[in-house]
Amino acid sequence: MKIAVVALGKIGLPLAVQFADADPSHEVVGVDVDRRVVDLVNAGTEPFPGEAHLGEKLAALVPAGRLRATTDYAEAIPGADAVVIVVPLFVDEATGAPDFGWMDQATASLARHLDPGTLVSYETTLPVGTTRTRWKPMIEELSGLTEGSEEGFHLVFSPERVLTGRVFADLRRYPKLVGGLTEAGAARAVAFYQAVLDFDERPDLARPNGVWDLGSAEAAEMAKLAETTYRDVNIGLANQFARFADSAGIDVHQVIEASNSQPYSHIHNPGIAVGGHCIPVYPRLYLSTDADATVVRSAREANAAMPEYAVARAESLLGSLEGLRTVVLGASYRGKVKETAFSGVFATVQALRSRGAHVLVHDPMYTDAELTGLGFTPYHLGQDVDVAIVQADHPEYAHLSAADLPGLRLLLDGRRVTDPARFTGIPRLTIGGGEPVGA
């Protein structure tokens, strides 16, 4: 097959590599608007760090002629048996409304070069109904082809279900969901993904692991939103429990461990923030089509309020944060990932600045110049500081001690990653930890 992958980001590029690696006879072309990314891929070099096995696979596949990249849709799309789109969908932070700008441009570009008989699969998470009501008419109008026949094209939705850093492992572990607009399109999608993916044995599943046809694009769209929204709602519940536990002097983590010791409770961990491209975003996509989703809306609001809650706790213990040197540990939205999308660092810094604190930011994955570019003042371990707030659970922070933060008067560990024994004599707060310990 010739396979085109549109957008070579942290999901799209590993997908392109997976497709090329699946069969030596496959020709895979990735298209991206970023010339730097295209040049690096064509050099067999990974354009971003942290994805397991990506570098070694690129170094083997590109010189062998099995994978190449281009900025030109006219090179990538014509003659393709399948086109897979993984272009980012943005969400307005203020309103929560989806911004289809980049996806509209990509869809228009591929439609103008689409050949009859091509399978078009969207993997970007979408509001329910988008594949049928937005992409189908747009592609039909610009391509002059009719969806649903071999003389036209087949359109499906098949959500990515992987986590950056472990994409290749997740592609094997989780069933590949597909939903078509027609039975013929769904059948084409099932055959395509069966040809390019391998799956681990999963005796825990009710049916064999592999490609699962959900019967419609809408069902596949909702499945992706549901599995991620569940996590946001669950974390919202955990954070509500944590806030009550703080007020009652209870360690909520003991409560959660006890509750989860039986098979019907799966309470997640509370924390200072919920960030990233997925968990804080996809519930908003769901809310854009379900105005009655009060549970989802309440959970999203509760999670968004956690940075303010954490800073308020620090303020209540110290009396005031005015003029205090305060370091936020972690710019990334989660540990071991160099990404600040919807990171809690922004709301945490804002809450501190609004109280008159002198705010600095530390992150082992970012240079001083990168932190400055994000609008932060860099902090180096060993510099004097009054307050430290752990925002990201980088493994390096598990080894911090009071000696790394001289002058420290309060540690608020928003991820419960630090060792309290290393901060003897210094008050240490956690989310849901009840009373401060260590003083």
Short mmCIF file of C-alpha atoms in Angstrom, two decimals:
data_model
loop_
_atom_site.label_atom_id
_atom_site.label_comp_id
_atom_site.label_asym_id
_atom_site.label_seq_id
_atom_site.Cartn_x
_atom_site.Cartn_y
_atom_site.Cartn_z
CA MET A 1 0.00 0.00 0.00
CA LYS A 2 0.86 3.64 -0.34
CA ILE A 3 -0.11 5.34 2.92
CA ALA A 4 -0.15 9.08 3.59
CA VAL A 5 -0.03 10.44 7.14
CA VAL A 6 -1.05 14.07 7.56
CA ALA A 7 0.79 15.85 10.43
CA LEU A 8 4.01 14.37 11.80
CA GLY A 9 3.62 15.31 15.44
CA LYS A 10 4.06 13.21 18.57
CA ILE A 11 1.32 10.83 17.45
CA GLY A 12 1.42 11.17 13.66
CA LEU A 13 5.12 10.43 13.21
CA PRO A 14 5.12 7.23 15.31
CA LEU A 15 2.02 6.13 13.37
CA ALA A 16 3.82 6.71 10.06
CA VAL A 17 6.78 4.73 11.37
CA GLN A 18 4.48 1.91 12.52
CA PHE A 19 2.84 1.72 9.08
CA ALA A 20 6.20 1.67 7.31
CA ASP A 21 7.58 -0.94 9.71
CA ALA A 22 4.59 -3.26 9.28
CA ASP A 23 5.52 -4.43 5.77
CA PRO A 24 8.60 -3.77 3.61
CA SER A 25 6.36 -3.26 0.58
CA HIS A 26 4.49 -0.32 2.10
CA GLU A 27 5.31 3.18 0.87
CA VAL A 28 4.61 5.72 3.59
CA VAL A 29 4.68 9.47 2.99
CA GLY A 30 4.21 11.93 5.83
CA VAL A 31 3.12 15.48 5.09
CA ASP A 32 3.67 18.35 7.51
CA VAL A 33 3.67 22.14 7.23
CA ASP A 34 6.82 22.43 9.37
CA ARG A 35 9.87 22.29 7.09
CA ARG A 36 12.18 21.61 10.06
CA VAL A 37 10.22 18.48 10.99
CA VAL A 38 10.19 17.30 7.37
CA ASP A 39 13.95 17.79 6.98
CA LEU A 40 14.72 15.96 10.24
CA VAL A 41 12.49 13.02 9.31
CA ASN A 42 14.11 12.77 5.87
CA ALA A 43 17.48 12.72 7.62
CA GLY A 44 16.31 9.78 9.72
CA THR A 45 16.42 11.89 12.89
CA GLU A 46 13.65 12.17 15.45
CA PRO A 47 12.38 15.78 15.66
CA PHE A 48 11.32 15.52 19.31
CA PRO A 49 12.75 13.57 22.27
CA GLY A 50 11.16 11.02 24.53
CA GLU A 51 9.34 8.55 22.24
CA ALA A 52 10.59 5.03 22.92
CA HIS A 53 12.15 3.31 19.86
CA LEU A 54 11.27 6.15 17.49
CA GLY A 55 14.85 7.20 16.77
CA GLU A 56 16.10 3.71 16.00
CA LYS A 57 13.14 2.92 13.76
CA LEU A 58 13.51 6.17 11.82
CA ALA A 59 17.22 5.51 11.34
CA ALA A 60 16.38 2.17 9.75
CA LEU A 61 13.26 2.96 7.72
CA VAL A 62 14.22 6.26 6.06
CA PRO A 63 17.50 5.10 4.46
CA ALA A 64 15.68 1.98 3.27
CA GLY A 65 13.24 4.18 1.34
CA ARG A 66 10.20 2.97 3.26
CA LEU A 67 9.34 6.33 4.81
CA ARG A 68 9.75 9.91 3.64
CA ALA A 69 8.31 13.30 4.49
CA THR A 70 7.19 16.31 2.48
CA THR A 71 5.43 19.65 2.85
CA ASP A 72 3.58 19.06 -0.44
CA TYR A 73 0.12 17.46 -0.37
CA ALA A 74 0.42 16.96 -4.13
CA GLU A 75 3.28 14.54 -3.46
CA ALA A 76 1.72 12.70 -0.52
CA ILE A 77 -1.98 12.24 -1.34
CA PRO A 78 -2.35 11.16 -4.99
CA GLY A 79 -2.22 7.40 -5.41
CA ALA A 80 -2.57 6.73 -1.68
CA ASP A 81 -4.60 3.68 -0.68
CA ALA A 82 -5.15 5.26 2.74
CA VAL A 83 -4.80 8.74 4.19
CA VAL A 84 -4.58 9.07 7.97
CA ILE A 85 -5.09 12.52 9.52
CA VAL A 86 -3.64 13.40 12.93
CA VAL A 87 -3.77 17.21 12.72
CA PRO A 88 -4.25 18.95 16.10
CA LEU A 89 -7.68 20.25 17.05
CA PHE A 90 -7.44 23.23 19.37
CA VAL A 91 -9.89 24.34 22.03
CA ASP A 92 -10.46 27.92 23.11
CA GLU A 93 -9.35 28.12 26.75
CA ALA A 94 -11.96 30.73 27.63
CA THR A 95 -15.05 29.29 25.93
CA GLY A 96 -14.12 25.63 25.47
CA ALA A 97 -15.25 25.81 21.82
CA PRO A 98 -13.31 23.68 19.31
CA ASP A 99 -11.14 25.55 16.82
CA PHE A 100 -11.03 23.59 13.55
CA GLY A 101 -8.68 26.02 11.80
CA TRP A 102 -5.72 23.72 11.23
CA MET A 103 -7.90 20.69 10.53
CA ASP A 104 -9.99 22.60 7.98
CA GLN A 105 -6.83 23.64 6.14
CA ALA A 106 -5.45 20.11 6.12
CA THR A 107 -8.76 18.62 5.01
CA ALA A 108 -9.08 21.10 2.17
CA SER A 109 -5.52 20.42 1.04
CA LEU A 110 -5.90 16.65 0.98
CA ALA A 111 -9.34 16.82 -0.66
CA ARG A 112 -7.97 18.74 -3.63
CA HIS A 113 -5.52 15.88 -4.37
CA LEU A 114 -7.70 12.88 -3.47
CA ASP A 115 -7.93 10.00 -5.92
CA PRO A 116 -10.95 7.67 -6.28
CA GLY A 117 -10.94 4.63 -4.02
CA THR A 118 -8.94 6.17 -1.19
CA LEU A 119 -9.69 5.38 2.46
CA VAL A 120 -9.61 8.57 4.59
CA SER A 121 -9.29 8.01 8.35
CA TYR A 122 -9.38 10.76 10.97
CA GLU A 123 -7.55 9.89 14.19
CA THR A 124 -7.71 13.32 15.85
CA THR A 125 -10.26 13.33 18.68
CA LEU A 126 -13.45 15.06 17.50
CA PRO A 127 -16.85 16.18 18.79
CA VAL A 128 -19.54 13.60 18.02
CA GLY A 129 -20.88 14.05 14.49
CA THR A 130 -17.87 15.90 13.05
CA THR A 131 -16.81 13.17 10.62
CA ARG A 132 -20.24 12.96 9.03
CA THR A 133 -21.37 16.59 9.14
CA ARG A 134 -18.10 18.49 8.63
CA TRP A 135 -15.47 16.38 6.89
CA LYS A 136 -17.74 14.43 4.51
CA PRO A 137 -19.33 17.46 2.79
CA MET A 138 -16.04 19.38 2.74
CA ILE A 139 -14.12 16.54 1.08
CA GLU A 140 -16.93 15.81 -1.37
CA GLU A 141 -17.18 19.45 -2.45
CA LEU A 142 -13.44 19.99 -2.95
CA SER A 143 -12.58 16.58 -4.43
CA GLY A 144 -15.61 16.16 -6.66
CA LEU A 145 -15.89 12.59 -5.32
CA THR A 146 -18.78 10.95 -3.51
CA GLU A 147 -18.22 9.26 -0.18
CA GLY A 148 -19.19 5.59 0.14
CA SER A 149 -18.13 3.90 -3.10
CA GLU A 150 -14.99 2.68 -4.82
CA GLU A 151 -15.50 5.34 -7.47
CA GLY A 152 -15.50 7.91 -4.70
CA PHE A 153 -13.78 7.59 -1.33
CA HIS A 154 -14.39 5.99 2.06
CA LEU A 155 -14.42 8.10 5.23
CA VAL A 156 -14.01 6.73 8.77
CA PHE A 157 -13.12 7.83 12.26
CA SER A 158 -10.54 5.81 14.21
CA PRO A 159 -9.33 7.57 17.36
CA GLU A 160 -5.73 7.43 18.52
CA ARG A 161 -5.61 5.79 21.96
CA VAL A 162 -1.92 6.09 22.79
CA LEU A 163 0.21 8.03 25.23
CA THR A 164 3.26 9.96 24.09
CA GLY A 165 6.44 8.21 25.13
CA ARG A 166 4.98 4.73 24.66
CA VAL A 167 3.07 4.93 21.37
CA PHE A 168 4.36 1.69 19.88
CA ALA A 169 3.53 -0.32 23.01
CA ASP A 170 0.06 1.22 23.26
CA LEU A 171 -0.69 0.47 19.61
CA ARG A 172 -0.24 -3.20 20.45
CA ARG A 173 -2.03 -3.16 23.78
CA TYR A 174 -5.32 -1.39 23.05
CA PRO A 175 -8.03 -2.37 20.56
CA LYS A 176 -8.12 -0.17 17.44
CA LEU A 177 -11.60 1.37 17.24
CA VAL A 178 -13.11 2.25 13.88
CA GLY A 179 -16.44 3.69 12.81
CA GLY A 180 -17.48 4.31 9.25
CA LEU A 181 -20.22 6.19 7.45
CA THR A 182 -20.98 3.07 5.40
CA GLU A 183 -20.47 -0.66 5.89
CA ALA A 184 -18.08 -0.72 2.94
CA GLY A 185 -15.98 2.07 4.43
CA ALA A 186 -15.85 0.36 7.81
CA ALA A 187 -14.76 -2.89 6.16
CA ARG A 188 -11.97 -1.06 4.32
CA ALA A 189 -10.81 0.51 7.59
CA VAL A 190 -10.81 -2.81 9.44
CA ALA A 191 -8.74 -4.41 6.68
CA PHE A 192 -6.32 -1.47 6.59
CA TYR A 193 -5.61 -1.38 10.31
CA GLN A 194 -5.35 -5.17 10.50
CA ALA A 195 -2.63 -4.93 7.86
CA VAL A 196 -0.54 -2.30 9.67
CA LEU A 197 -1.00 -3.16 13.36
CA ASP A 198 -0.22 -6.13 15.59
CA PHE A 199 -1.95 -6.73 18.90
CA ASP A 200 -1.01 -8.22 22.25
CA GLU A 201 -3.08 -11.03 23.73
CA ARG A 202 -5.61 -9.53 26.14
CA PRO A 203 -7.40 -12.28 28.11
CA ASP A 204 -8.99 -9.53 30.22
CA LEU A 205 -11.10 -8.34 27.27
CA ALA A 206 -14.56 -9.68 26.47
CA ARG A 207 -13.56 -10.18 22.83
CA PRO A 208 -10.19 -10.68 21.12
CA ASN A 209 -7.86 -7.71 20.97
CA GLY A 210 -7.63 -6.23 17.49
CA VAL A 211 -9.61 -3.89 15.25
CA TRP A 212 -13.12 -3.29 16.59
CA ASP A 213 -15.84 -1.91 14.31
CA LEU A 214 -18.19 0.17 16.48
CA GLY A 215 -20.85 0.43 13.79
CA SER A 216 -20.75 4.17 13.11
CA ALA A 217 -18.38 7.11 13.09
CA GLU A 218 -20.45 8.69 15.85
CA ALA A 219 -19.98 5.69 18.16
CA ALA A 220 -16.21 5.75 17.59
CA GLU A 221 -16.11 9.51 18.20
CA MET A 222 -18.04 9.12 21.45
CA ALA A 223 -15.94 6.17 22.64
CA LYS A 224 -12.81 8.29 22.55
CA LEU A 225 -14.49 11.19 24.33
CA ALA A 226 -16.05 8.87 26.91
CA GLU A 227 -12.85 7.09 27.91
CA THR A 228 -11.00 10.38 28.46
CA THR A 229 -13.90 12.29 30.01
CA TYR A 230 -14.25 9.43 32.50
CA ARG A 231 -10.74 10.17 33.73
CA ASP A 232 -11.44 13.89 34.14
CA VAL A 233 -14.64 13.18 36.06
CA ASN A 234 -12.91 10.58 38.22
CA ILE A 235 -10.06 12.97 39.04
CA GLY A 236 -12.63 15.67 39.80
CA LEU A 237 -14.25 13.33 42.31
CA ALA A 238 -10.87 12.49 43.82
CA ASN A 239 -10.06 16.19 44.12
CA GLN A 240 -13.39 16.82 45.84
CA PHE A 241 -12.62 14.04 48.30
CA ALA A 242 -9.14 15.53 48.81
CA ARG A 243 -10.46 19.00 49.60
CA PHE A 244 -12.87 17.58 52.17
CA ALA A 245 -10.11 15.41 53.64
CA ASP A 246 -7.91 18.50 54.04
CA SER A 247 -10.68 20.25 55.94
CA ALA A 248 -11.28 17.21 58.15
CA GLY A 249 -7.63 16.32 58.82
CA ILE A 250 -7.83 13.01 56.93
CA ASP A 251 -5.23 11.52 54.59
CA VAL A 252 -7.31 10.91 51.48
CA HIS A 253 -4.68 8.61 49.95
CA GLN A 254 -5.27 6.09 52.73
CA VAL A 255 -8.99 6.41 52.04
CA ILE A 256 -8.52 5.85 48.30
CA GLU A 257 -6.23 2.86 48.84
CA ALA A 258 -8.79 1.31 51.16
CA SER A 259 -11.69 2.01 48.80
CA ASN A 260 -9.87 0.59 45.78
CA SER A 261 -9.09 -2.65 47.63
CA GLN A 262 -12.40 -4.04 46.37
CA PRO A 263 -13.10 -4.45 42.63
CA TYR A 264 -15.91 -1.92 42.26
CA SER A 265 -13.98 1.20 43.21
CA HIS A 266 -11.40 2.78 40.89
CA ILE A 267 -10.83 6.22 42.41
CA HIS A 268 -7.97 8.09 40.74
CA ASN A 269 -5.37 10.22 42.54
CA PRO A 270 -6.01 13.88 43.35
CA GLY A 271 -3.50 16.54 42.34
CA ILE A 272 -2.72 20.19 41.81
CA ALA A 273 -3.72 20.22 38.12
CA VAL A 274 -4.99 18.24 35.15
CA GLY A 275 -3.06 19.13 32.01
CA GLY A 276 -2.05 17.96 28.57
CA HIS A 277 -3.69 17.72 25.17
CA CYS A 278 -6.23 15.12 26.28
CA ILE A 279 -7.82 15.03 29.73
CA PRO A 280 -8.63 18.76 30.11
CA VAL A 281 -9.54 19.15 26.43
CA TYR A 282 -11.73 16.24 25.38
CA PRO A 283 -14.42 16.83 28.04
CA ARG A 284 -14.85 20.27 26.46
CA LEU A 285 -15.34 18.65 23.06
CA TYR A 286 -17.99 16.44 24.63
CA LEU A 287 -19.62 19.44 26.30
CA SER A 288 -19.74 21.21 22.92
CA THR A 289 -22.36 18.67 21.80
CA ASP A 290 -24.09 17.79 25.09
CA ALA A 291 -25.38 20.86 26.89
CA ASP A 292 -26.98 18.70 29.61
CA ALA A 293 -23.72 17.08 30.77
CA THR A 294 -23.77 18.66 34.23
CA VAL A 295 -21.51 16.03 35.80
CA VAL A 296 -18.83 16.55 33.15
CA ARG A 297 -19.05 20.34 33.45
CA SER A 298 -18.78 20.29 37.25
CA ALA A 299 -15.75 17.99 37.19
CA ARG A 300 -13.98 20.14 34.60
CA GLU A 301 -14.60 23.26 36.70
CA ALA A 302 -13.41 21.50 39.87
CA ASN A 303 -10.17 20.34 38.26
CA ALA A 304 -9.48 23.75 36.72
CA ALA A 305 -9.77 25.28 40.20
CA MET A 306 -7.11 23.09 41.82
CA PRO A 307 -4.06 25.35 41.27
CA GLU A 308 -5.89 28.22 42.98
CA TYR A 309 -6.90 25.89 45.80
CA ALA A 310 -3.31 24.72 46.32
CA VAL A 311 -1.91 28.25 46.43
CA ALA A 312 -4.68 29.34 48.81
CA ARG A 313 -3.67 26.51 51.18
CA ALA A 314 -0.08 27.71 51.17
CA GLU A 315 -1.24 31.26 51.82
CA SER A 316 -3.46 30.18 54.73
CA LEU A 317 -0.56 28.43 56.42
CA LEU A 318 1.95 31.27 55.98
CA GLY A 319 -0.50 34.13 56.43
CA SER A 320 0.68 35.94 53.30
CA LEU A 321 2.74 35.24 50.21
CA GLU A 322 3.49 38.91 49.56
CA GLY A 323 7.14 39.31 48.54
CA LEU A 324 8.05 35.66 49.18
CA ARG A 325 10.40 33.89 46.77
CA THR A 326 8.30 31.00 45.52
CA VAL A 327 9.39 28.32 43.07
CA VAL A 328 6.99 26.21 41.04
CA LEU A 329 8.68 22.89 40.39
CA GLY A 330 7.64 21.61 37.00
CA ALA A 331 6.54 23.49 33.89
CA SER A 332 5.45 20.31 32.09
CA TYR A 333 1.89 19.13 32.51
CA ARG A 334 3.18 15.77 33.79
CA GLY A 335 6.44 14.10 34.69
CA LYS A 336 8.93 12.96 32.04
CA VAL A 337 7.08 14.75 29.24
CA LYS A 338 8.42 17.98 27.74
CA GLU A 339 5.05 19.57 27.01
CA THR A 340 3.22 22.51 28.59
CA ALA A 341 -0.18 22.16 26.87
CA PHE A 342 -2.81 23.16 29.44
CA SER A 343 -0.17 22.68 32.14
CA GLY A 344 -1.09 23.65 35.68
CA VAL A 345 2.06 25.76 35.82
CA PHE A 346 0.30 28.72 34.22
CA ALA A 347 -2.61 28.89 36.67
CA THR A 348 -0.28 28.20 39.61
CA VAL A 349 2.08 31.02 38.65
CA GLN A 350 -0.85 33.37 38.08
CA ALA A 351 -2.36 32.54 41.49
CA LEU A 352 0.99 33.23 43.17
CA ARG A 353 1.60 36.48 41.30
CA SER A 354 -1.87 37.71 42.19
CA ARG A 355 -0.86 37.39 45.85
CA GLY A 356 2.33 39.40 45.39
CA ALA A 357 4.77 36.49 45.46
CA HIS A 358 8.05 36.65 43.54
CA VAL A 359 7.61 33.57 41.34
CA LEU A 360 10.29 31.40 39.75
CA VAL A 361 9.94 28.17 37.78
CA HIS A 362 12.16 25.09 37.61
CA ASP A 363 11.95 22.14 35.24
CA PRO A 364 14.78 19.66 34.52
CA MET A 365 13.54 19.20 30.93
CA TYR A 366 13.66 22.91 30.00
CA THR A 367 16.57 25.30 29.53
CA ASP A 368 16.57 28.76 31.07
CA ALA A 369 15.91 30.25 27.64
CA GLU A 370 12.91 27.97 27.12
CA LEU A 371 11.45 28.85 30.51
CA THR A 372 12.00 32.55 29.81
CA GLY A 373 10.24 32.11 26.47
CA LEU A 374 7.24 30.73 28.33
CA GLY A 375 7.12 33.91 30.42
CA PHE A 376 8.79 32.51 33.54
CA THR A 377 11.83 33.46 35.62
CA PRO A 378 14.10 30.38 35.81
CA TYR A 379 15.12 28.93 39.16
CA HIS A 380 18.21 26.83 39.90
CA LEU A 381 18.35 24.35 42.75
CA GLY A 382 20.50 25.68 45.56
CA GLN A 383 19.16 29.23 45.34
CA ASP A 384 17.34 30.66 48.37
CA VAL A 385 13.57 30.23 48.32
CA ASP A 386 10.73 30.62 50.82
CA VAL A 387 8.06 28.39 49.27
CA ALA A 388 8.22 25.47 46.83
CA ILE A 389 5.20 24.02 45.02
CA VAL A 390 5.58 20.74 43.11
CA GLN A 391 3.42 20.99 39.99
CA ALA A 392 4.82 18.13 37.83
CA ASP A 393 5.88 14.70 39.04
CA HIS A 394 9.29 14.57 37.40
CA PRO A 395 11.27 11.66 38.91
CA GLU A 396 14.10 14.05 39.80
CA TYR A 397 11.84 15.66 42.39
CA ALA A 398 11.63 12.41 44.36
CA HIS A 399 15.27 13.00 45.34
CA LEU A 400 14.92 16.63 46.42
CA SER A 401 15.84 17.60 49.95
CA ALA A 402 15.84 20.73 52.08
CA ALA A 403 19.46 21.29 51.05
CA ASP A 404 18.33 21.80 47.44
CA LEU A 405 15.94 24.55 48.54
CA PRO A 406 17.81 26.61 51.17
CA GLY A 407 15.67 28.86 53.32
CA LEU A 408 12.52 26.84 52.57
CA ARG A 409 9.61 27.65 54.89
CA LEU A 410 6.92 25.54 53.21
CA LEU A 411 6.78 22.69 50.69
CA LEU A 412 3.48 22.07 48.95
CA ASP A 413 3.79 18.82 47.03
CA GLY A 414 0.92 18.89 44.56
CA ARG A 415 1.89 15.47 43.15
CA ARG A 416 2.92 13.62 46.33
CA VAL A 417 6.28 12.77 44.80
CA THR A 418 8.76 14.15 47.38
CA ASP A 419 10.11 12.22 50.35
CA PRO A 420 8.94 13.80 53.64
CA ALA A 421 11.97 12.38 55.44
CA ARG A 422 14.17 14.69 53.35
CA PHE A 423 12.34 17.77 54.64
CA THR A 424 12.41 17.23 58.40
CA GLY A 425 11.51 20.40 60.27
CA ILE A 426 9.80 21.99 57.25
CA PRO A 427 6.00 21.97 56.90
CA ARG A 428 4.97 19.80 53.93
CA LEU A 429 1.48 19.92 52.45
CA THR A 430 -0.07 17.54 49.95
CA ILE A 431 -3.40 17.60 48.13
CA GLY A 432 -5.70 15.64 50.41
CA GLY A 433 -3.00 14.94 52.97
CA GLY A 434 -4.92 16.52 55.82
CA GLU A 435 -2.70 18.44 58.23
CA PRO A 436 0.82 19.61 57.24
CA VAL A 437 3.57 17.20 58.27
CA GLY A 438 7.28 17.54 58.94
CA ALA A 439 7.20 20.72 61.02
#
